[in-house]
Amino acid sequence: MFVYNFFRVDLGLFASPGTSFGKDMNTQGHDGVDDYLQKVDLFFSLIFKRILSVQRYPIWLYRLTEDYKTESKCWELSSGMSKRLLQERKLHPRQTELQQQGDNFGRKPALNFADNLFDEAENNPSLTEEHLLNHIDTIIAAGHDTTANAVSNLLLMLAIHQDVQEAVYQEVMSVCPDKTKPVTTEETNGLVYTEMVCKETLRLFPVAPLLARKSVTDVKLDEKHTIPAGSCVCICVYTMHREPSIWGPEPTKFNPDHFLPEKVANRHPYAYIPFSGGPRNCIGIRYAWLSMKILIAHLVRNYRFKTSLRMEDLDVKFAIMMRITNGCMVSIEER
Ligand code: HEM
């Protein structure tokens, strides 16, 4: 048995090498590569700090601060990751480690994100190098740490709520009991309770706790209140997901039954928006649900998770993304 903190980082790598870039991204700074994730964390924290202090808004003033220098340094180091990937691709056209070896189950994976992107670029001259770098940065930032963060929070919830973990385990063993076989997309359709548990985790701990939009026209809310065109509007998903008028008298209690079909049918569709909503919602939503369920099924059928943390011990930090600051202090036992 061993205790593992900062699980999110490793899970992110576990979840993504075959599907995103076809390689281990070394985001924790192994092999002398810069500690990418720490730099991204600090970068997001500084942006969030700036959002909350109006005096830092004028860029000429912000440029005079130490935080600006740190933020620029972090950006330089973290954007180095996409430049390195592009450079490597130029030196070694399409032959990724995983494609050569196959995955843990001996399957040859489909083309990963990077291969698709670079193939597209070869046939589409309007995709410049800058576009490619931006796409890579978007996928790393939007797709990698979000899922890893969500899954590590989910493991913590399972470790705290042993009864829920047992129910997930029973469901997984009834749907996909053979540990030597990968969990298929079809099988995930049967993981109904597991999905409810994923949803409840993202309700209490939405990875994106604040959504921001600029209103392009005046928006009349009622007779007295209008949001003027040009205003910045923030929706606090975190508080909305804990609002008693929506979630009942115990909104902070972890209760996957919030996602029973009859409960969902009685709620406004936008009462629950961990992936945002409307035309600019998350483009990775389907992939995120799928990868979370597959990952949890693999983990739960092989391991049991425990923790000494209780719900009331947990603290969170907002920094564009939201993290549980206690870390993912879970112990892992082989089943
Ligand atoms: C649990 C995992 C994830 C969560 C909670 C999440 C959440 C979100 C949220 C809330 C937004 C909207 C931000 C806004 O409205 O301002 C968003 C946007 C986005 N997400 Fe995700 N996401 C996840 C996974 C992914 C994955 C796996 C990918 C890619 C494979 C991805 C790619 C994107 C992109 C590209 C956008 C920007 C879309 C646009 O602006 O049109 N996300 N995500």
mmCIF file of C-alpha atoms and ligand atoms in Angstrom:
data_model
loop_
_atom_site.group_PDB
_atom_site.id
_atom_site.type_symbol
_atom_site.label_atom_id
_atom_site.label_comp_id
_atom_site.label_asym_id
_atom_site.label_seq_id
_atom_site.Cartn_x
_atom_site.Cartn_y
_atom_site.Cartn_z
ATOM 1 C CA MET A 1 0.000 0.000 0.000
ATOM 2 C CA PHE A 2 1.326 3.467 -0.730
ATOM 3 C CA VAL A 3 0.146 7.026 -0.394
ATOM 4 C CA TYR A 4 0.120 9.150 -3.482
ATOM 5 C CA ASN A 5 -0.222 12.908 -3.516
ATOM 6 C CA PHE A 6 -0.612 15.125 -6.586
ATOM 7 C CA PHE A 7 -2.222 12.224 -8.397
ATOM 8 C CA ARG A 8 -3.715 14.601 -10.942
ATOM 9 C CA VAL A 9 -0.454 15.102 -12.715
ATOM 10 C CA ASP A 10 0.295 11.462 -13.311
ATOM 11 C CA LEU A 11 -3.273 10.627 -14.199
ATOM 12 C CA GLY A 12 -3.217 13.347 -16.793
ATOM 13 C CA LEU A 13 -0.231 11.748 -18.418
ATOM 14 C CA PHE A 14 -1.754 8.299 -18.134
ATOM 15 C CA ALA A 15 -4.917 9.538 -19.777
ATOM 16 C CA SER A 16 -3.385 11.400 -22.620
ATOM 17 C CA PRO A 17 -0.130 10.148 -24.169
ATOM 18 C CA GLY A 18 -1.782 7.824 -26.657
ATOM 19 C CA THR A 19 -4.511 10.236 -27.644
ATOM 20 C CA SER A 20 -2.900 13.661 -27.582
ATOM 21 C CA PHE A 21 0.756 13.727 -28.465
ATOM 22 C CA GLY A 22 1.806 10.087 -28.628
ATOM 23 C CA LYS A 23 4.446 10.513 -25.959
ATOM 24 C CA ASP A 24 5.052 11.151 -22.281
ATOM 25 C CA MET A 25 5.060 14.932 -21.995
ATOM 26 C CA ASN A 26 7.318 15.011 -18.903
ATOM 27 C CA THR A 27 5.135 17.758 -17.493
ATOM 28 C CA GLN A 28 6.457 17.195 -13.977
ATOM 29 C CA GLY A 29 10.012 17.964 -14.925
ATOM 30 C CA HIS A 30 11.510 14.484 -15.244
ATOM 31 C CA ASP A 31 14.691 14.189 -17.291
ATOM 32 C CA GLY A 32 15.645 17.801 -16.631
ATOM 33 C CA VAL A 33 12.684 19.162 -18.587
ATOM 34 C CA ASP A 34 11.170 22.287 -17.004
ATOM 35 C CA ASP A 35 8.454 21.669 -14.474
ATOM 36 C CA TYR A 36 5.708 22.562 -16.901
ATOM 37 C CA LEU A 37 2.746 22.018 -14.617
ATOM 38 C CA GLN A 38 4.134 24.151 -11.811
ATOM 39 C CA LYS A 39 4.774 26.960 -14.267
ATOM 40 C CA VAL A 40 1.244 26.682 -15.688
ATOM 41 C CA ASP A 41 -0.188 26.690 -12.149
ATOM 42 C CA LEU A 42 1.732 29.828 -11.245
ATOM 43 C CA PHE A 43 0.793 31.468 -14.561
ATOM 44 C CA PHE A 44 -2.933 30.842 -13.958
ATOM 45 C CA SER A 45 -2.655 32.029 -10.322
ATOM 46 C CA LEU A 46 -1.131 35.319 -11.455
ATOM 47 C CA ILE A 47 -3.777 35.870 -14.128
ATOM 48 C CA PHE A 48 -6.467 35.226 -11.534
ATOM 49 C CA LYS A 49 -4.800 37.610 -9.080
ATOM 50 C CA ARG A 50 -4.851 40.277 -11.797
ATOM 51 C CA ILE A 51 -8.535 39.634 -12.558
ATOM 52 C CA LEU A 52 -9.322 40.353 -8.911
ATOM 53 C CA SER A 53 -7.354 43.610 -8.592
ATOM 54 C CA VAL A 54 -8.571 46.481 -10.731
ATOM 55 C CA GLN A 55 -5.380 48.508 -10.221
ATOM 56 C CA ARG A 56 -3.509 45.833 -12.179
ATOM 57 C CA TYR A 57 -5.742 46.174 -15.246
ATOM 58 C CA PRO A 58 -3.809 48.909 -17.139
ATOM 59 C CA ILE A 59 -1.065 46.969 -18.854
ATOM 60 C CA TRP A 60 1.467 49.838 -18.545
ATOM 61 C CA LEU A 61 1.023 49.691 -14.752
ATOM 62 C CA TYR A 62 1.027 45.904 -14.568
ATOM 63 C CA ARG A 63 4.288 45.815 -16.525
ATOM 64 C CA LEU A 64 5.984 47.586 -13.622
ATOM 65 C CA THR A 65 5.195 44.744 -11.193
ATOM 66 C CA GLU A 66 7.277 41.709 -10.216
ATOM 67 C CA ASP A 67 4.229 39.531 -10.969
ATOM 68 C CA TYR A 68 4.295 40.648 -14.589
ATOM 69 C CA LYS A 69 7.917 39.497 -14.879
ATOM 70 C CA THR A 70 7.095 36.157 -13.243
ATOM 71 C CA GLU A 71 4.020 35.727 -15.447
ATOM 72 C CA SER A 72 6.033 36.435 -18.610
ATOM 73 C CA LYS A 73 8.747 33.981 -17.515
ATOM 74 C CA CYS A 74 6.136 31.288 -16.812
ATOM 75 C CA TRP A 75 4.527 31.867 -20.193
ATOM 76 C CA GLU A 76 7.894 31.680 -21.931
ATOM 77 C CA LEU A 77 8.706 28.381 -20.231
ATOM 78 C CA SER A 78 5.276 26.816 -20.689
ATOM 79 C CA SER A 79 4.958 27.824 -24.332
ATOM 80 C CA GLY A 80 8.351 26.153 -24.825
ATOM 81 C CA MET A 81 6.474 22.833 -24.570
ATOM 82 C CA SER A 82 4.493 23.416 -27.783
ATOM 83 C CA LYS A 83 7.603 24.686 -29.576
ATOM 84 C CA ARG A 84 9.503 21.556 -28.545
ATOM 85 C CA LEU A 85 6.668 19.342 -29.814
ATOM 86 C CA LEU A 86 6.598 21.114 -33.160
ATOM 87 C CA GLN A 87 10.376 20.897 -33.465
ATOM 88 C CA GLU A 88 10.353 17.168 -32.653
ATOM 89 C CA ARG A 89 7.672 16.564 -35.231
ATOM 90 C CA LYS A 90 9.771 18.307 -37.866
ATOM 91 C CA LEU A 91 12.755 16.113 -36.994
ATOM 92 C CA HIS A 92 10.743 12.871 -36.710
ATOM 93 C CA PRO A 93 7.703 12.927 -38.991
ATOM 94 C CA ARG A 94 4.815 10.677 -37.814
ATOM 95 C CA GLN A 95 6.291 7.724 -35.922
ATOM 96 C CA THR A 96 5.205 8.075 -32.329
ATOM 97 C CA GLU A 97 6.404 5.794 -29.529
ATOM 98 C CA LEU A 98 2.941 4.378 -28.899
ATOM 99 C CA GLN A 99 2.216 3.743 -32.537
ATOM 100 C CA GLN A 100 5.352 1.653 -32.791
ATOM 101 C CA GLN A 101 4.736 -0.287 -29.583
ATOM 102 C CA GLY A 102 0.944 -0.501 -29.358
ATOM 103 C CA ASP A 103 -0.776 0.193 -26.048
ATOM 104 C CA ASN A 104 -0.884 -1.921 -22.852
ATOM 105 C CA PHE A 105 -3.467 -4.221 -24.440
ATOM 106 C CA GLY A 106 -1.493 -4.702 -27.650
ATOM 107 C CA ARG A 107 -3.802 -2.503 -29.714
ATOM 108 C CA LYS A 108 -2.480 -0.121 -32.325
ATOM 109 C CA PRO A 109 -3.942 3.261 -31.337
ATOM 110 C CA ALA A 110 -5.702 5.484 -33.832
ATOM 111 C CA LEU A 111 -3.990 8.687 -34.966
ATOM 112 C CA ASN A 112 -3.431 10.982 -31.996
ATOM 113 C CA PHE A 113 -4.277 14.685 -31.852
ATOM 114 C CA ALA A 114 -0.785 15.854 -32.857
ATOM 115 C CA ASP A 115 -0.661 13.537 -35.873
ATOM 116 C CA ASN A 116 -4.076 14.704 -37.031
ATOM 117 C CA LEU A 117 -3.099 18.333 -36.580
ATOM 118 C CA PHE A 118 0.222 18.024 -38.409
ATOM 119 C CA ASP A 119 -1.359 16.012 -41.226
ATOM 120 C CA GLU A 120 -3.973 18.735 -41.607
ATOM 121 C CA ALA A 121 -1.255 21.408 -41.675
ATOM 122 C CA GLU A 122 0.606 19.609 -44.444
ATOM 123 C CA ASN A 123 -2.487 19.791 -46.660
ATOM 124 C CA ASN A 124 -3.653 23.219 -45.575
ATOM 125 C CA PRO A 125 -1.141 26.031 -46.068
ATOM 126 C CA SER A 126 -3.396 28.542 -44.291
ATOM 127 C CA LEU A 127 -2.478 26.811 -40.996
ATOM 128 C CA THR A 128 0.634 28.719 -39.994
ATOM 129 C CA GLU A 129 3.234 27.656 -37.448
ATOM 130 C CA GLU A 130 1.684 30.134 -34.997
ATOM 131 C CA HIS A 131 -1.729 28.471 -35.462
ATOM 132 C CA LEU A 132 -0.197 25.084 -34.760
ATOM 133 C CA LEU A 133 1.495 26.315 -31.584
ATOM 134 C CA ASN A 134 -1.775 27.886 -30.397
ATOM 135 C CA HIS A 135 -3.691 24.668 -31.077
ATOM 136 C CA ILE A 136 -1.139 22.622 -29.153
ATOM 137 C CA ASP A 137 -1.221 25.037 -26.202
ATOM 138 C CA THR A 138 -5.042 24.971 -26.204
ATOM 139 C CA ILE A 139 -5.192 21.204 -26.126
ATOM 140 C CA ILE A 140 -2.572 20.942 -23.416
ATOM 141 C CA ALA A 141 -4.242 23.600 -21.239
ATOM 142 C CA ALA A 142 -7.906 22.808 -21.968
ATOM 143 C CA GLY A 143 -7.767 19.057 -22.378
ATOM 144 C CA HIS A 144 -4.986 17.719 -20.228
ATOM 145 C CA ASP A 145 -5.012 19.298 -16.807
ATOM 146 C CA THR A 146 -8.813 19.605 -16.699
ATOM 147 C CA THR A 147 -9.430 15.869 -17.018
ATOM 148 C CA ALA A 148 -6.512 15.021 -14.735
ATOM 149 C CA ASN A 149 -7.809 17.417 -12.099
ATOM 150 C CA ALA A 150 -11.354 16.051 -12.377
ATOM 151 C CA VAL A 151 -10.210 12.434 -12.084
ATOM 152 C CA SER A 152 -7.972 13.093 -9.098
ATOM 153 C CA ASN A 153 -10.904 14.856 -7.349
ATOM 154 C CA LEU A 154 -13.073 11.880 -8.247
ATOM 155 C CA LEU A 155 -10.607 9.427 -6.696
ATOM 156 C CA LEU A 156 -10.582 11.519 -3.551
ATOM 157 C CA MET A 157 -14.410 11.414 -3.451
ATOM 158 C CA LEU A 158 -14.336 7.622 -3.864
ATOM 159 C CA ALA A 159 -11.737 7.338 -1.100
ATOM 160 C CA ILE A 160 -13.817 9.495 1.265
ATOM 161 C CA HIS A 161 -17.119 7.767 0.382
ATOM 162 C CA GLN A 162 -16.336 4.054 0.643
ATOM 163 C CA ASP A 163 -19.988 3.054 0.041
ATOM 164 C CA VAL A 164 -19.982 4.944 -3.266
ATOM 165 C CA GLN A 165 -16.665 3.347 -4.222
ATOM 166 C CA GLU A 166 -18.089 -0.116 -3.512
ATOM 167 C CA ALA A 167 -21.157 0.641 -5.673
ATOM 168 C CA VAL A 168 -18.932 1.870 -8.528
ATOM 169 C CA TYR A 169 -16.775 -1.260 -8.167
ATOM 170 C CA GLN A 170 -19.847 -3.536 -8.284
ATOM 171 C CA GLU A 171 -21.118 -1.771 -11.396
ATOM 172 C CA VAL A 172 -17.749 -1.910 -13.130
ATOM 173 C CA MET A 173 -17.376 -5.629 -12.305
ATOM 174 C CA SER A 174 -20.830 -6.351 -13.695
ATOM 175 C CA VAL A 175 -20.215 -4.418 -16.924
ATOM 176 C CA CYS A 176 -16.549 -5.072 -17.684
ATOM 177 C CA PRO A 177 -15.121 -7.658 -15.260
ATOM 178 C CA ASP A 178 -12.197 -8.913 -17.368
ATOM 179 C CA LYS A 179 -9.146 -6.997 -16.128
ATOM 180 C CA THR A 180 -7.049 -8.248 -19.024
ATOM 181 C CA LYS A 181 -9.279 -6.452 -21.525
ATOM 182 C CA PRO A 182 -9.620 -2.717 -22.137
ATOM 183 C CA VAL A 183 -12.906 -1.030 -21.233
ATOM 184 C CA THR A 184 -14.687 -0.286 -24.503
ATOM 185 C CA THR A 185 -16.766 2.734 -25.471
ATOM 186 C CA GLU A 186 -19.857 0.489 -25.661
ATOM 187 C CA GLU A 187 -19.247 -0.798 -22.136
ATOM 188 C CA THR A 188 -19.085 2.756 -20.764
ATOM 189 C CA ASN A 189 -22.772 3.122 -21.731
ATOM 190 C CA GLY A 190 -23.523 0.587 -18.990
ATOM 191 C CA LEU A 191 -21.561 2.534 -16.364
ATOM 192 C CA VAL A 192 -24.611 4.565 -15.375
ATOM 193 C CA TYR A 193 -23.907 4.960 -11.658
ATOM 194 C CA THR A 194 -20.204 5.650 -12.336
ATOM 195 C CA GLU A 195 -21.265 8.517 -14.591
ATOM 196 C CA MET A 196 -23.509 9.899 -11.834
ATOM 197 C CA VAL A 197 -20.501 9.826 -9.501
ATOM 198 C CA CYS A 198 -18.361 11.669 -12.084
ATOM 199 C CA LYS A 199 -21.116 14.262 -12.438
ATOM 200 C CA GLU A 200 -21.491 14.753 -8.694
ATOM 201 C CA THR A 201 -17.720 15.287 -8.370
ATOM 202 C CA LEU A 202 -17.817 17.971 -11.073
ATOM 203 C CA ARG A 203 -20.821 19.554 -9.364
ATOM 204 C CA LEU A 204 -19.024 20.082 -6.067
ATOM 205 C CA PHE A 205 -15.626 20.669 -7.639
ATOM 206 C CA PRO A 206 -16.125 22.219 -11.077
ATOM 207 C CA VAL A 207 -12.688 22.434 -12.678
ATOM 208 C CA ALA A 208 -13.717 25.745 -14.277
ATOM 209 C CA PRO A 209 -15.397 27.529 -11.345
ATOM 210 C CA LEU A 210 -15.941 30.856 -13.108
ATOM 211 C CA LEU A 211 -17.109 31.538 -16.651
ATOM 212 C CA ALA A 212 -16.682 34.968 -18.169
ATOM 213 C CA ARG A 213 -18.487 36.539 -21.107
ATOM 214 C CA LYS A 214 -18.734 40.013 -22.601
ATOM 215 C CA SER A 215 -22.308 41.038 -23.337
ATOM 216 C CA VAL A 216 -22.493 42.203 -26.945
ATOM 217 C CA THR A 217 -25.897 43.898 -26.550
ATOM 218 C CA ASP A 218 -27.947 45.219 -23.638
ATOM 219 C CA VAL A 219 -29.448 42.239 -21.806
ATOM 220 C CA LYS A 220 -32.676 43.014 -19.978
ATOM 221 C CA LEU A 221 -32.961 40.749 -16.935
ATOM 222 C CA ASP A 222 -36.216 42.231 -15.570
ATOM 223 C CA GLU A 223 -37.985 45.607 -15.335
ATOM 224 C CA LYS A 224 -35.289 47.040 -13.062
ATOM 225 C CA HIS A 225 -32.080 45.381 -14.202
ATOM 226 C CA THR A 226 -30.265 45.502 -17.526
ATOM 227 C CA ILE A 227 -26.730 44.347 -18.232
ATOM 228 C CA PRO A 228 -25.299 47.072 -20.497
ATOM 229 C CA ALA A 229 -23.603 46.101 -23.751
ATOM 230 C CA GLY A 230 -19.842 45.798 -23.346
ATOM 231 C CA SER A 231 -19.970 44.611 -19.713
ATOM 232 C CA CYS A 232 -17.996 41.643 -18.545
ATOM 233 C CA VAL A 233 -20.262 39.094 -16.905
ATOM 234 C CA CYS A 234 -18.962 36.309 -14.662
ATOM 235 C CA ILE A 235 -20.992 33.255 -13.774
ATOM 236 C CA CYS A 236 -19.809 31.551 -10.618
ATOM 237 C CA VAL A 237 -20.388 27.895 -11.420
ATOM 238 C CA TYR A 238 -19.015 26.911 -8.019
ATOM 239 C CA THR A 239 -21.737 28.755 -6.067
ATOM 240 C CA MET A 240 -24.481 27.855 -8.545
ATOM 241 C CA HIS A 241 -23.581 24.167 -8.107
ATOM 242 C CA ARG A 242 -24.001 24.600 -4.326
ATOM 243 C CA GLU A 243 -27.168 26.706 -4.392
ATOM 244 C CA PRO A 244 -29.769 25.245 -1.940
ATOM 245 C CA SER A 245 -32.734 26.366 -4.069
ATOM 246 C CA ILE A 246 -31.432 24.059 -6.812
ATOM 247 C CA TRP A 247 -29.708 21.242 -4.925
ATOM 248 C CA GLY A 248 -31.796 20.988 -1.777
ATOM 249 C CA PRO A 249 -31.085 21.563 1.920
ATOM 250 C CA GLU A 250 -27.716 19.756 1.905
ATOM 251 C CA PRO A 251 -26.078 21.144 -1.226
ATOM 252 C CA THR A 252 -22.497 20.495 -0.064
ATOM 253 C CA LYS A 253 -23.140 16.811 0.640
ATOM 254 C CA PHE A 254 -21.665 14.419 -1.939
ATOM 255 C CA ASN A 255 -24.712 12.646 -3.288
ATOM 256 C CA PRO A 256 -24.601 11.037 -6.757
ATOM 257 C CA ASP A 257 -28.396 10.610 -6.606
ATOM 258 C CA HIS A 258 -28.617 14.264 -7.654
ATOM 259 C CA PHE A 259 -28.164 12.799 -11.131
ATOM 260 C CA LEU A 260 -30.976 10.262 -11.056
ATOM 261 C CA PRO A 261 -33.006 10.790 -14.270
ATOM 262 C CA GLU A 262 -36.089 12.093 -12.425
ATOM 263 C CA LYS A 263 -33.994 14.663 -10.525
ATOM 264 C CA VAL A 264 -32.274 15.816 -13.729
ATOM 265 C CA ALA A 265 -35.639 16.151 -15.488
ATOM 266 C CA ASN A 266 -36.849 18.531 -12.771
ATOM 267 C CA ARG A 267 -33.883 20.904 -13.024
ATOM 268 C CA HIS A 268 -33.135 23.718 -15.459
ATOM 269 C CA PRO A 269 -30.659 22.343 -18.036
ATOM 270 C CA TYR A 270 -28.249 25.182 -17.242
ATOM 271 C CA ALA A 271 -28.338 24.581 -13.475
ATOM 272 C CA TYR A 272 -25.413 22.210 -13.960
ATOM 273 C CA ILE A 273 -22.682 23.509 -16.274
ATOM 274 C CA PRO A 274 -19.235 22.051 -15.490
ATOM 275 C CA PHE A 275 -18.472 22.208 -19.224
ATOM 276 C CA SER A 276 -20.175 25.600 -19.660
ATOM 277 C CA GLY A 277 -23.201 25.757 -21.973
ATOM 278 C CA GLY A 278 -24.355 27.242 -25.243
ATOM 279 C CA PRO A 279 -22.336 27.676 -28.417
ATOM 280 C CA ARG A 280 -18.959 28.179 -26.676
ATOM 281 C CA ASN A 281 -19.120 25.228 -24.333
ATOM 282 C CA CYS A 282 -16.321 22.686 -24.023
ATOM 283 C CA ILE A 283 -15.468 21.013 -27.319
ATOM 284 C CA GLY A 284 -13.930 18.098 -25.410
ATOM 285 C CA ILE A 285 -17.054 17.271 -23.383
ATOM 286 C CA ARG A 286 -17.781 13.862 -24.909
ATOM 287 C CA TYR A 287 -14.161 12.833 -24.867
ATOM 288 C CA ALA A 288 -13.831 14.035 -21.261
ATOM 289 C CA TRP A 289 -16.816 11.962 -20.012
ATOM 290 C CA LEU A 290 -15.606 8.933 -21.925
ATOM 291 C CA SER A 291 -12.000 9.136 -20.783
ATOM 292 C CA MET A 292 -13.031 9.753 -17.168
ATOM 293 C CA LYS A 293 -15.318 6.718 -17.103
ATOM 294 C CA ILE A 294 -12.760 4.467 -18.788
ATOM 295 C CA LEU A 295 -9.998 5.624 -16.473
ATOM 296 C CA ILE A 296 -12.086 5.160 -13.328
ATOM 297 C CA ALA A 297 -13.270 1.723 -14.449
ATOM 298 C CA HIS A 298 -9.667 0.590 -14.979
ATOM 299 C CA LEU A 299 -8.516 2.011 -11.659
ATOM 300 C CA VAL A 300 -11.420 0.785 -9.530
ATOM 301 C CA ARG A 301 -11.371 -2.784 -10.846
ATOM 302 C CA ASN A 302 -7.683 -3.041 -9.943
ATOM 303 C CA TYR A 303 -7.296 -0.896 -6.821
ATOM 304 C CA ARG A 304 -9.059 0.226 -3.680
ATOM 305 C CA PHE A 305 -8.668 3.873 -2.617
ATOM 306 C CA LYS A 306 -8.646 5.147 0.956
ATOM 307 C CA THR A 307 -7.982 8.440 2.697
ATOM 308 C CA SER A 308 -8.017 9.986 6.133
ATOM 309 C CA LEU A 309 -9.415 13.234 4.701
ATOM 310 C CA ARG A 310 -13.062 14.121 5.309
ATOM 311 C CA MET A 311 -15.271 16.386 3.213
ATOM 312 C CA GLU A 312 -15.132 19.085 5.888
ATOM 313 C CA ASP A 313 -11.304 19.097 5.699
ATOM 314 C CA LEU A 314 -11.245 20.045 2.027
ATOM 315 C CA ASP A 315 -10.266 23.494 0.901
ATOM 316 C CA VAL A 316 -10.238 24.847 -2.633
ATOM 317 C CA LYS A 317 -8.255 27.423 -4.544
ATOM 318 C CA PHE A 318 -9.532 29.362 -7.558
ATOM 319 C CA ALA A 319 -6.885 30.131 -10.167
ATOM 320 C CA ILE A 320 -8.752 30.002 -13.501
ATOM 321 C CA MET A 321 -9.024 26.300 -12.741
ATOM 322 C CA MET A 322 -10.116 25.160 -9.313
ATOM 323 C CA ARG A 323 -8.015 22.811 -7.236
ATOM 324 C CA ILE A 324 -8.533 21.023 -3.952
ATOM 325 C CA THR A 325 -5.575 22.400 -2.023
ATOM 326 C CA ASN A 326 -5.272 19.375 0.290
ATOM 327 C CA GLY A 327 -3.905 17.463 -2.701
ATOM 328 C CA CYS A 328 -5.132 14.024 -3.572
ATOM 329 C CA MET A 329 -4.010 12.263 -0.392
ATOM 330 C CA VAL A 330 -5.228 8.772 -1.157
ATOM 331 C CA SER A 331 -3.725 5.430 -0.336
ATOM 332 C CA ILE A 332 -3.937 2.707 -2.938
ATOM 333 C CA GLU A 333 -4.334 -1.022 -2.318
ATOM 334 C CA GLU A 334 -4.330 -3.681 -4.960
ATOM 335 C CA ARG A 335 -7.638 -5.598 -5.057
HETATM 336 C C1 HEM B 1 -13.227 17.248 -17.084
HETATM 337 C C2 HEM B 1 -12.699 17.766 -18.155
HETATM 338 C C3 HEM B 1 -13.027 19.116 -18.722
HETATM 339 C C4 HEM B 1 -13.721 20.155 -18.168
HETATM 340 C C5 HEM B 1 -14.348 20.236 -16.778
HETATM 341 C C6 HEM B 1 -13.761 21.200 -19.161
HETATM 342 C C7 HEM B 1 -14.407 22.411 -18.998
HETATM 343 C C8 HEM B 1 -14.492 23.397 -19.962
HETATM 344 C C9 HEM B 1 -15.242 24.615 -19.832
HETATM 345 C C10 HEM B 1 -16.047 25.018 -18.619
HETATM 346 C C11 HEM B 1 -15.084 25.318 -20.968
HETATM 347 C C12 HEM B 1 -15.739 26.661 -21.324
HETATM 348 C C13 HEM B 1 -14.941 27.807 -20.853
HETATM 349 C C14 HEM B 1 -15.746 29.057 -21.053
HETATM 350 O O1 HEM B 1 -16.936 28.994 -21.338
HETATM 351 O O2 HEM B 1 -15.181 30.140 -20.910
HETATM 352 C C15 HEM B 1 -14.215 24.552 -21.834
HETATM 353 C C16 HEM B 1 -13.796 24.954 -23.069
HETATM 354 C C17 HEM B 1 -12.962 24.221 -23.872
HETATM 355 N N1 HEM B 1 -12.527 22.932 -23.655
HETATM 356 FE FE1 HEM B 1 -12.898 21.827 -22.017
HETATM 357 N N2 HEM B 1 -13.112 20.767 -20.284
HETATM 358 C C18 HEM B 1 -12.650 19.505 -20.056
HETATM 359 C C19 HEM B 1 -11.965 18.701 -20.936
HETATM 360 C C20 HEM B 1 -11.591 19.077 -22.190
HETATM 361 C C21 HEM B 1 -10.914 18.218 -23.140
HETATM 362 C C22 HEM B 1 -10.573 16.752 -22.887
HETATM 363 C C23 HEM B 1 -10.645 18.972 -24.231
HETATM 364 C C24 HEM B 1 -9.981 18.601 -25.526
HETATM 365 C C25 HEM B 1 -9.781 17.390 -25.931
HETATM 366 C C26 HEM B 1 -11.172 20.298 -24.001
HETATM 367 C C27 HEM B 1 -11.091 21.351 -24.868
HETATM 368 C C28 HEM B 1 -11.705 22.564 -24.687
HETATM 369 C C29 HEM B 1 -11.594 23.685 -25.620
HETATM 370 C C30 HEM B 1 -10.767 23.714 -26.906
HETATM 371 C C31 HEM B 1 -12.394 24.713 -25.116
HETATM 372 C C32 HEM B 1 -12.643 26.097 -25.737
HETATM 373 C C33 HEM B 1 -13.905 26.027 -26.602
HETATM 374 C C34 HEM B 1 -14.285 27.366 -27.190
HETATM 375 O O3 HEM B 1 -13.885 28.413 -26.671
HETATM 376 O O4 HEM B 1 -15.025 27.373 -28.187
HETATM 377 N N3 HEM B 1 -11.735 20.312 -22.748
HETATM 378 N N4 HEM B 1 -13.884 23.367 -21.205
#
